Each structure stands twice: as C-alpha cells, then as structure tokens.
CSV table of C-alpha atoms in Angstrom, one decimal:
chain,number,residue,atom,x,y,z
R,148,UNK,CA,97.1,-45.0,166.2
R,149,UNK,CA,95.0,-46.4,163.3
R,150,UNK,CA,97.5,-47.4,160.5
R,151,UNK,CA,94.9,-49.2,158.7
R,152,UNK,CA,93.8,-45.9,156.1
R,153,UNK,CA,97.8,-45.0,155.9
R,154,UNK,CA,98.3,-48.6,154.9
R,155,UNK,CA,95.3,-48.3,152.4
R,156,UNK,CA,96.7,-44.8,151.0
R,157,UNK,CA,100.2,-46.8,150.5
R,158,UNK,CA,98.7,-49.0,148.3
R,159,UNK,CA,96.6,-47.1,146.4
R,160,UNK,CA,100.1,-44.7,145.2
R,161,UNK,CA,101.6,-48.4,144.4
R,162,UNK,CA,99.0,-48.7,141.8
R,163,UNK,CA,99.2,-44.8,140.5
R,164,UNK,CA,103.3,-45.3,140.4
R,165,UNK,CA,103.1,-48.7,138.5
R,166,UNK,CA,100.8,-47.2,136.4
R,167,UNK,CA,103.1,-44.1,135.2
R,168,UNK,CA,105.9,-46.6,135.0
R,169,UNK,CA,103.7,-48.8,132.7
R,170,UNK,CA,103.8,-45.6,129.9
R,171,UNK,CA,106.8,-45.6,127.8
R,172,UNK,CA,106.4,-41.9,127.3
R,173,UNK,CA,107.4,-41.4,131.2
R,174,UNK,CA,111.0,-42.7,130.0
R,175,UNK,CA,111.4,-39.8,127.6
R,176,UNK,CA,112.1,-37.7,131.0
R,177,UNK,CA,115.0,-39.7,132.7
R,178,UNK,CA,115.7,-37.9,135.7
R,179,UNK,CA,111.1,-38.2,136.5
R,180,UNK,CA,111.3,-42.1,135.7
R,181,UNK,CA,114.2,-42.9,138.4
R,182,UNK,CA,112.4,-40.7,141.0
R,183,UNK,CA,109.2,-42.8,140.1
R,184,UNK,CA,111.4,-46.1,140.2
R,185,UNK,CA,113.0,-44.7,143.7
R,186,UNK,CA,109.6,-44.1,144.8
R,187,UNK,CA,107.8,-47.3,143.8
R,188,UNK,CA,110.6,-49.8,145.1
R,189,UNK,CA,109.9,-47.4,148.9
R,190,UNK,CA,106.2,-48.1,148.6
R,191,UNK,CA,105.9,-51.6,147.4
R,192,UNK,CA,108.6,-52.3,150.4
R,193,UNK,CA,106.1,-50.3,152.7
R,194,UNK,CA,103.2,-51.8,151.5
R,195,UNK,CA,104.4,-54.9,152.2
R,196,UNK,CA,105.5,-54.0,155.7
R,197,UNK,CA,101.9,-52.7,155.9
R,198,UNK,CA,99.9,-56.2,154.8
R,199,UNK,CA,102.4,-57.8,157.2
R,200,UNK,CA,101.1,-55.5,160.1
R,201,UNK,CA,97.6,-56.2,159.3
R,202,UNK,CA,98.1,-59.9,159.4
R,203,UNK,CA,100.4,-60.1,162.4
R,204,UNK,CA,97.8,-58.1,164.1
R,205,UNK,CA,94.7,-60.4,163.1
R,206,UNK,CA,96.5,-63.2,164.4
R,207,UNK,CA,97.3,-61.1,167.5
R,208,UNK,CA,94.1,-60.6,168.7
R,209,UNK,CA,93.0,-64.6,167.2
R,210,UNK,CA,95.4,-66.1,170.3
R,211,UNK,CA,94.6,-63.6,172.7
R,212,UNK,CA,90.8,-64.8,171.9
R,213,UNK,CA,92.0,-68.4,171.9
R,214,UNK,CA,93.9,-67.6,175.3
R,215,UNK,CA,90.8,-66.3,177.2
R,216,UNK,CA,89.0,-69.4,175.8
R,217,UNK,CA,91.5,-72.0,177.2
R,218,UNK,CA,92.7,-73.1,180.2
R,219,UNK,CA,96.4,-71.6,180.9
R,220,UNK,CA,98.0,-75.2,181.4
R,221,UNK,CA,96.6,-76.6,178.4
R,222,UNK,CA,98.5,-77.6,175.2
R,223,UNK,CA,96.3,-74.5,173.1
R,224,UNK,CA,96.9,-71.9,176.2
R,225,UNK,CA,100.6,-73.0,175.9
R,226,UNK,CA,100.6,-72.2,172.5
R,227,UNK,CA,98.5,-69.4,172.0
R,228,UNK,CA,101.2,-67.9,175.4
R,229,UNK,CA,104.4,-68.5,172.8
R,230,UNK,CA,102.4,-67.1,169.5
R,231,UNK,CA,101.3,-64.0,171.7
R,232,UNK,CA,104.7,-63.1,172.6
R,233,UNK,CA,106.5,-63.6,169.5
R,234,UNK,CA,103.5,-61.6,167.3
R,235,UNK,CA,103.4,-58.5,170.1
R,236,UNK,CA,107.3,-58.4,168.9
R,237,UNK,CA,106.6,-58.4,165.2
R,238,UNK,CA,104.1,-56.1,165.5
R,239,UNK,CA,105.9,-53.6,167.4
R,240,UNK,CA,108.5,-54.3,164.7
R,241,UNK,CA,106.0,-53.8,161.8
R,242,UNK,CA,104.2,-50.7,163.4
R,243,UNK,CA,107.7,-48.8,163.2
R,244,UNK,CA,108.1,-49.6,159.7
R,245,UNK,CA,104.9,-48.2,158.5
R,246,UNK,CA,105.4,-45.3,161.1
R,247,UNK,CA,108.4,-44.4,159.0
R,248,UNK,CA,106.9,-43.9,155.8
R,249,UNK,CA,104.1,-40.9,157.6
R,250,UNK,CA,107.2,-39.0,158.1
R,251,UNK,CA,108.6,-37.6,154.8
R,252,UNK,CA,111.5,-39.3,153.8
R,253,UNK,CA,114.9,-38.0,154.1
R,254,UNK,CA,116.8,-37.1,151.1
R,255,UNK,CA,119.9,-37.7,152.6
R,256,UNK,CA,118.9,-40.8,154.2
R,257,UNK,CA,119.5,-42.8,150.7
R,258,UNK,CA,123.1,-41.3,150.9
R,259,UNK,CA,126.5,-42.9,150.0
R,260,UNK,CA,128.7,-41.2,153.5
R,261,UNK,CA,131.7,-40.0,154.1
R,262,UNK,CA,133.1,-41.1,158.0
R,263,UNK,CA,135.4,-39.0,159.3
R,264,UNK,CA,137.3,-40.5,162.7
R,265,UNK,CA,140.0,-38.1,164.7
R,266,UNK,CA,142.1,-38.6,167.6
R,267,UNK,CA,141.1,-36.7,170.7
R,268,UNK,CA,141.8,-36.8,174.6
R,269,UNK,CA,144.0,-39.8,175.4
R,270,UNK,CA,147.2,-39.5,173.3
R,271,UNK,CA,148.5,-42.3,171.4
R,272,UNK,CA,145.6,-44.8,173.4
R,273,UNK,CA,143.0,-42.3,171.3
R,274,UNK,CA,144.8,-43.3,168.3
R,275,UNK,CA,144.7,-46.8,168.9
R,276,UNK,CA,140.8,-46.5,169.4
R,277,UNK,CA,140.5,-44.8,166.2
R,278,UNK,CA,141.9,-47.7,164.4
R,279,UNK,CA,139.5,-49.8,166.6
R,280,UNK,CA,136.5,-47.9,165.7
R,281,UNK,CA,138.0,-47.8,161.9
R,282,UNK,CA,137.9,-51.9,162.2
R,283,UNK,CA,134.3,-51.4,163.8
R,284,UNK,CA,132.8,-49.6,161.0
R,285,UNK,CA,134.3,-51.7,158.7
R,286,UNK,CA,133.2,-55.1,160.0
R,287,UNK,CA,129.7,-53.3,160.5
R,288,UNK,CA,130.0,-52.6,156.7
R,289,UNK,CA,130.9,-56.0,155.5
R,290,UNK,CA,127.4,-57.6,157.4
R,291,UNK,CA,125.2,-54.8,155.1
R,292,UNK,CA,127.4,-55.6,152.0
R,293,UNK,CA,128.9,-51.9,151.5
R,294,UNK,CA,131.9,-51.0,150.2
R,295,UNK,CA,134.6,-49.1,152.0
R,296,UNK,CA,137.4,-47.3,150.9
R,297,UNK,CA,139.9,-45.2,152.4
R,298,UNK,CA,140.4,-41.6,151.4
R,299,UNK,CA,143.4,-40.4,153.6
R,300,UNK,CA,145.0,-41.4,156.4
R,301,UNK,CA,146.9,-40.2,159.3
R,302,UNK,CA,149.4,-43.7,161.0
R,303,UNK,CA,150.4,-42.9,164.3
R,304,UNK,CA,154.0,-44.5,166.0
R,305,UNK,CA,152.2,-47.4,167.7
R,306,UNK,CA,149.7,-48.6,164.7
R,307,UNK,CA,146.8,-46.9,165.4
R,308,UNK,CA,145.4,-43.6,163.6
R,309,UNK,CA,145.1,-39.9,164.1
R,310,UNK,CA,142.8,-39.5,161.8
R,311,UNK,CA,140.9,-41.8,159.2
R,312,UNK,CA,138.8,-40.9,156.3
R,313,UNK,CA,136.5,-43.3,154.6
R,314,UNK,CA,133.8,-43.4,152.3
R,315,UNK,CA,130.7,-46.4,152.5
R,316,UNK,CA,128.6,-46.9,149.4
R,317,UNK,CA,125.5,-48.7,149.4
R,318,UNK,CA,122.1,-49.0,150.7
R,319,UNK,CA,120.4,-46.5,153.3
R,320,UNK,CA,124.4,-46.0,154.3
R,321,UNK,CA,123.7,-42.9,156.4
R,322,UNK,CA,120.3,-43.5,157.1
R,323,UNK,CA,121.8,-46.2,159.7
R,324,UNK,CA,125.3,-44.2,160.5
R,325,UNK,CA,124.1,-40.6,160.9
R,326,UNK,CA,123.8,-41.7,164.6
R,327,UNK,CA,127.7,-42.5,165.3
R,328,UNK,CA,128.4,-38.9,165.1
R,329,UNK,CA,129.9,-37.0,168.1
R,330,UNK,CA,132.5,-38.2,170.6
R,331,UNK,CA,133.3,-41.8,171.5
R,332,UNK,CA,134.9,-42.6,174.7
R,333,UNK,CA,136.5,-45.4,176.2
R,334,UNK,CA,137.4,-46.9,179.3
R,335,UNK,CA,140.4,-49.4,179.2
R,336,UNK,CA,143.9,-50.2,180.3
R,337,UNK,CA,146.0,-49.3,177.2
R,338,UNK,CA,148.8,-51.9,175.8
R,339,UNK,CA,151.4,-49.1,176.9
R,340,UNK,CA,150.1,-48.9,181.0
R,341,UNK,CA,152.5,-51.3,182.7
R,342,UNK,CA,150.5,-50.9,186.3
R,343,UNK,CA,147.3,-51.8,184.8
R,344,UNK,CA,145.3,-48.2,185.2
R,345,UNK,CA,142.1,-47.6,183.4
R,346,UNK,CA,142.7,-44.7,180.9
R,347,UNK,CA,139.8,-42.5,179.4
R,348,UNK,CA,140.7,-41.5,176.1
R,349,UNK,CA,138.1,-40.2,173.2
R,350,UNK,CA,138.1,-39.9,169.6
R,351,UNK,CA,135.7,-37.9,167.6
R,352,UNK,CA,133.4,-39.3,164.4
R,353,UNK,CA,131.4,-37.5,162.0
R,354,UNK,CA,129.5,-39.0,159.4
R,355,UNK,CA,128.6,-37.0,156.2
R,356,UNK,CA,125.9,-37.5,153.0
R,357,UNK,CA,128.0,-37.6,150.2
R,358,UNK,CA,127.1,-34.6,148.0
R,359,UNK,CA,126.0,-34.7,144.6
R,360,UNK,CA,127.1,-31.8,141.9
R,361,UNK,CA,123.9,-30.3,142.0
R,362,UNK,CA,123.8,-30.4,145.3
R,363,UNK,CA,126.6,-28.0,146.3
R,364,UNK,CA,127.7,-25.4,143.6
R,365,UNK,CA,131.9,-25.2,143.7
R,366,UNK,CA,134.1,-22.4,141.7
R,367,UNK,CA,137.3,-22.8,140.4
R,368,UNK,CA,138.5,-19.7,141.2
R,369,UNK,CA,137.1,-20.3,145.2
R,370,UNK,CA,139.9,-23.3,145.3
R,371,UNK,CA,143.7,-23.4,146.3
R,372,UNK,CA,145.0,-26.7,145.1
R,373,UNK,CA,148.1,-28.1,145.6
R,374,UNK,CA,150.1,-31.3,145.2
R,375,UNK,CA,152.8,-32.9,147.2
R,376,UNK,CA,154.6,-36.2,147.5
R,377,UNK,CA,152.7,-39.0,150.2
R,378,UNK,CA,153.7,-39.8,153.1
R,379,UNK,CA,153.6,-43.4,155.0
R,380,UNK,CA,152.8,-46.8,153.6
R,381,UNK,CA,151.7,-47.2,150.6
R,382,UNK,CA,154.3,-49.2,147.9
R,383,UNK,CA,156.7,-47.3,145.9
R,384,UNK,CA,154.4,-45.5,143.1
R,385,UNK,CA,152.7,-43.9,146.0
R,386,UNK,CA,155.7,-42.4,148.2
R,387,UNK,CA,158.1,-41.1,145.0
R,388,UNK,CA,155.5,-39.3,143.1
R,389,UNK,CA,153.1,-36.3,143.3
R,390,UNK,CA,149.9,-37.5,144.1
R,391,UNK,CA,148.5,-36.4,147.3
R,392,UNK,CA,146.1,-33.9,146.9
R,393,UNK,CA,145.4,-30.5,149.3
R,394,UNK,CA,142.3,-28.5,148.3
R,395,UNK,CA,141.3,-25.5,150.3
R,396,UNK,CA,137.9,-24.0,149.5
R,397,UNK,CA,138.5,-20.0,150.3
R,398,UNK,CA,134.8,-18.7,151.6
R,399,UNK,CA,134.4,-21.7,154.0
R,400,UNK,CA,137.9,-22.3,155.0
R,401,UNK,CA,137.7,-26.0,154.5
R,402,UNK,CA,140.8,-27.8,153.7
R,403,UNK,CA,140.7,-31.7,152.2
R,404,UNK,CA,143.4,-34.2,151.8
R,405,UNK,CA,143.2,-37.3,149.7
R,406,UNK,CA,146.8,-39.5,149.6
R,407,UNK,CA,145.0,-42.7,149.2
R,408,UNK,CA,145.6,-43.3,145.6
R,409,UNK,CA,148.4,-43.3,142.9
R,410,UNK,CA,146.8,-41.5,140.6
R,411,UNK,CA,146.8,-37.5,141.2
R,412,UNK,CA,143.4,-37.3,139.5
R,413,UNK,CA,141.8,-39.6,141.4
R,414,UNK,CA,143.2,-38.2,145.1
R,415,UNK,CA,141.8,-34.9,143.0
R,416,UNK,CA,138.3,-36.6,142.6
R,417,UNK,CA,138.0,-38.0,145.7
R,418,UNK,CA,138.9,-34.8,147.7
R,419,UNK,CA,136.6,-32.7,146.1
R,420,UNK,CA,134.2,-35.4,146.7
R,421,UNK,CA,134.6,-35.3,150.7
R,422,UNK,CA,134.7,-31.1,150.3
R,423,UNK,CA,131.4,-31.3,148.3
R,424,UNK,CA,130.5,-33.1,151.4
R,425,UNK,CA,131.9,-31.0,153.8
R,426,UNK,CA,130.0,-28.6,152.8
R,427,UNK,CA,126.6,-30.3,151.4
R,428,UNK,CA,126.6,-31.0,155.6
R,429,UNK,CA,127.0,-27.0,156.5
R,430,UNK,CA,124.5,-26.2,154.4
R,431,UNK,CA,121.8,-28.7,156.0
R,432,UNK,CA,123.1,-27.7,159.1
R,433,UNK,CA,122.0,-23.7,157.9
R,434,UNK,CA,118.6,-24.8,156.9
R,435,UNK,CA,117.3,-27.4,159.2
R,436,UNK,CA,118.3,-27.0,163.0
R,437,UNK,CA,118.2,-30.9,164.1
R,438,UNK,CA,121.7,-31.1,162.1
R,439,UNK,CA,125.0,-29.5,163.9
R,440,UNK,CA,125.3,-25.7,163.4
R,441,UNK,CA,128.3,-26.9,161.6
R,442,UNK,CA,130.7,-29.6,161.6
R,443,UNK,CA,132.8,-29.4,164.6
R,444,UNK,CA,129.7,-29.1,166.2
R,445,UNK,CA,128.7,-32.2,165.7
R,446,UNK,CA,131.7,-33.9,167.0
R,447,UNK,CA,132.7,-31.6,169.7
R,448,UNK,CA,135.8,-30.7,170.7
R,449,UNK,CA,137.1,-34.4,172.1
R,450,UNK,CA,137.0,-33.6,175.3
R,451,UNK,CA,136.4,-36.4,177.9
R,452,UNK,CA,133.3,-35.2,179.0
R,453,UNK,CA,131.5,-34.7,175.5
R,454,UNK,CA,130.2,-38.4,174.3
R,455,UNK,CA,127.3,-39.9,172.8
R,456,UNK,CA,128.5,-43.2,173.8
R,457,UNK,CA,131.1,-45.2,176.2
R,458,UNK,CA,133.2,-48.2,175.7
R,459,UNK,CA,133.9,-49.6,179.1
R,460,UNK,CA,136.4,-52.8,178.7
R,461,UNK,CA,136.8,-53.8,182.0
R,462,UNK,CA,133.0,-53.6,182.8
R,463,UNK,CA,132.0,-55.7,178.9
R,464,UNK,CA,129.8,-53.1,178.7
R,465,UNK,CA,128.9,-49.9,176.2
R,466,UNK,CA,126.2,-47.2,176.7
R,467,UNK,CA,124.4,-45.1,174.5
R,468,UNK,CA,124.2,-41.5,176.8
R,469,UNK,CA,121.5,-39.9,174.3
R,470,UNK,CA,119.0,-42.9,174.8
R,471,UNK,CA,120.6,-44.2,178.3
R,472,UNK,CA,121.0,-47.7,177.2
R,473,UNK,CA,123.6,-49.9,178.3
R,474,UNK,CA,124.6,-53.8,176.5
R,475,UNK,CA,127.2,-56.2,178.1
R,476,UNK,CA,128.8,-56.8,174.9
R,477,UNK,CA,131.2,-54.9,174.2
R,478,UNK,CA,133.4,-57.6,172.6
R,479,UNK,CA,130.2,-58.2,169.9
R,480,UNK,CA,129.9,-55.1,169.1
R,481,UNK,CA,133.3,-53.8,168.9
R,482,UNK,CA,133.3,-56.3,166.1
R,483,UNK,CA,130.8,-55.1,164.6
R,484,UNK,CA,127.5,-55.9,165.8
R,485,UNK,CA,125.9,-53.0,165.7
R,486,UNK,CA,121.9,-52.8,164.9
R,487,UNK,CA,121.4,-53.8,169.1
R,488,UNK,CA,122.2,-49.6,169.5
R,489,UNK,CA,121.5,-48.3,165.8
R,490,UNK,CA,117.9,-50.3,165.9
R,491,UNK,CA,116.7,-48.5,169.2
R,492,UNK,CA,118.6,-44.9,168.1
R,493,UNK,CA,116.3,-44.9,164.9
R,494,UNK,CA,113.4,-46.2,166.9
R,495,UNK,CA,113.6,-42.8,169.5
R,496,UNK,CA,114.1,-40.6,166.7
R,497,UNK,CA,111.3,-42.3,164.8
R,498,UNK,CA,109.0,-41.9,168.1
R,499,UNK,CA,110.4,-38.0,168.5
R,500,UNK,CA,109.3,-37.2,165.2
R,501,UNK,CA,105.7,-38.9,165.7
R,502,UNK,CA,105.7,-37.2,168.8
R,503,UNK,CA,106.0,-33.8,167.0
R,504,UNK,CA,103.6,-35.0,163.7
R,505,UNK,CA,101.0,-34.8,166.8
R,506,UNK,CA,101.5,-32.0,168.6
C-alpha cells in the first residue's frame, strides 16, 4: 500500500486546521475550537509518524542498495545487515501508525473508562485473582500515568475481591483497555490447596467509555435511589453514616453502587457516572455490531470455558485465545507489563479493519 498521498493529505489538513486556529473569531464558538484543537494535536502527531515512515523507508532501501554493493563479511555489509533489521522494525511500526489514521477515529477511543472485575468460576481462588488482576491494571496504569480510583468494592474472607469497580482517567485510556474485556482464566495452585492441585478459576472484566451528559439522556423520574450505611473497611466516617449510594435505572434494569466515598453526593456522582456508562455501552452495542449485544455479553457468563485469555502459573506462561499468542512471562506481566499483548491486539484489529476498508 502507497502511504505516500495519505501522508501528503495529512499534512495538507495540518496547514487548513492551524490556519482556522490562527482566527480569533473561531474561539467565539468553544465547543468548534476544542474539536479543531483535538483534531490538530491527532494530525500533527500523524504527520509526524508519516515524515518518520518516509524517512525510515529511504534509508531502508539506501542499506539494502549498500548491502547488494558490498561484500557480506565486510565492516559496511555488517552494518548495513544491523541497520536493515532494526529499520524493517520501525517501519512496520510506523506503517501501523499512519494505517490508523485511514480508519475513522473512534469517539470512544479518547475515553476516560470505567473497569468493572467480578468473581466467577473458582470460589474464593476467583476472588483472589480479582484482586490480582485489580493490582494488574493498576500497575499497568501507573507506567501510562493515569489515575485510578475505586468506585465500590466487594472484600471477600481471604483478602481478595468479588467484585471491583474502578475508573482510569487519562490519555487514549480505553483505546488500549477495550481489549481486556471478557473472561480471564487462570491456572494455579491456590494458597488454600494443601496437596498442591492446579485449580482453574475465572473472573470476568468489562471495560466501559465513560459517558458524557450529552451522551446518554437520564430522567429523574426513570431512577430509584436509595442510601444505606457502608459496609467493610473504610475508617469511621465511612461505616457510621449514610453514604453508600444504590441507583436503579427502571427501563434498563441497571442497578449501581458507589460506597467508595464519605460524602453521599459524591458516591451519588460517581454512580450515576458508571450508570451513564452502563448504558452509553448498551447503546453502542444497539448501533454498531462489533460491540457486545449488551453488557453481559461481553464478559460472558464466567464459565471456565469462555476466556479471551489464560494465566498459567506453573507453565510462566499467558495466552491471548482471540490472536493465539502465548508469552513466558507471566510474572512481567502480571505486574503490569502489558503493551507485549495490547500492542499485537490493536495491531489485528488494525489489520481487520484495513482488511475490510479493501474489500
């Protein structure tokens, strides 16, 4: 594929956005000057992935010249071997980036989100993993420079979690996390197992866009809200007064819990933040079939047999079922590491879309 005239077309809407954002009068419309800010800090990024392709590839086909004019053994044949190598990897790179910006961009994919992680098969080793994955996402979080903070939260007896919700702010948050939805299993002898048997236990994820106000139109009179004293750690203020929060939203049946806070208007807040949510994701999931027909969907019912992905302790390893990879490091990753699965995930999704662009 020829990305030289999309490369061309990138920069020539550079020059068109700067110039709009050079007239003062393009500030009298607010909401039009941040979609023309979001859109020049994309392109200039793209443009600049774009230059860097063109470049890299120049000096990709300079050493493969060089190569075929040199002896193989000699100091330049050497040398023009290692440059060939490490520019066929930062092209490949670079020719994904600029691939990404053909496709239209995802308005979700800028998206503060909402991670939701449950219990499933396995008993109190699932809600051990839960806590494991919570600490997973978190670390992951902490390399990007997000912040994370817990919504509500369900302890169980041994110190893990039935269920855990979080939000992430900061940048392209579910553009990189949409993939962790659905069932994660693992493979492990549990603390609890005093004849050392390997246990399969699963707990389900699902990661939602935060929803805006305008994105999802609530009613009052469509909610049931009700307060009630929290439960579990949390310090004094938090256990002796009203300030969990239970909303249930009548036409979809959705029911949110925030207990995370002292303050009954901000468990208020924040819950109607992760129902907005809740149902920002249903309606996607109405209009645009590559999203779950609705939410339980998406993560399955947390059976053993329903995963995207395996954590297999004894064998150091973890495998991605919907691309078939497999790593041997599990204890990396588990800590947060990452980008080795989310990198290829977005790169098959990237080549499935360009796949259908062309047909």
């Amino acid at each position: 594929m020829n990305l030289r005239p999309h490369i061309e077309r990138f920069a020539r809407r550079l020059a068109e956005v700067e110039s709009a954002l050079s007239d003062p009068k393009v500030f009298d419309n607010n909401q039009r000057a941040q979609e023309l800010a979001r859109e020049y800090a994309q392109i200039k990024e793209l443009v600049a992935s774009g230059n860097a392709y063109l470049k890299a590839s120049a000096d990709l086909e300079d050493n493969r010249a060089l190569l075929q004019s040199e002896p193989a053994d000699s100091e330049m044949g050497i040398m023009a071997r290692e440059d060939i190598a490490r520019l066929e990897r930062e092209v490949k790179n670079l020719t994904l980036e600029v691939q990404r910006g053909l496709l239209p961009p995802d308005p979700t994919d800028s998206r503060n989100t909402i991670v939701e992680i449950r219990a499933g098969a396995g008993g109190s080793e699932s809600a051990l993993f839960s806590a494991d994955l919570y600490r997973m996402y978190t670390r992951y979080a902490e390399t990007q420079r997000w912040k994370v903070e817990t919504l509500d939260s369900s302890p169980s007896d041994l110190g893990g979690f039935r269920e855990i919700i979080f939000s992430i702010t900061g940048t392209d948050v579910y553009k990189r996390l949409k993939y962790e939805s659905g069932v994660h299993r693992v493979q492990r002898v549990p603390a609890t197992e005093a004849q050392g048997r390997i246990h399969t236990s699963t707990c389900t994820v699902a990661v939602l866009p935060e929803a805006e106000e305008v994105d999802v139109e609530i009613k009052n009179e469509d909610l049931v809200i009700t307060v009630c004293r929290a439960s579990g750690p949390g310090g004094q203020g938090v256990n002796t007064t009203d300030s969990a929060v239970q909303i249930q939203h009548i036409p979809s049946g959705l029911t949110v819990r925030c207990a995370d806070q002292r303050s009954q208007l901000k468990n208020k807040a924040r819950a109607l933040t992760v129902l907005r949510s809740r149902l920002l994701e249903k309606k996607i999931a109405d209009e645009n079939a590559k999203y779950a027909a609705q939410r339980k969907a998406q993560v399955g019912t947390g059976e053993r047999n329903e995963r995207i992905r395996t954590y297999n302790f004894p064998q150091n390893r973890v495998t991605d079922h919907r691309i078939e990879l497999t790593l041997y490091n599990l204890p990396m990753f588990i800590e947060g590491d990452l980008d080795c699965l989310i990198d290829p995930l977005m790169a098959n999704e990237l080549e499935e879309k360009m796949a259908a662009l062309d047909a």
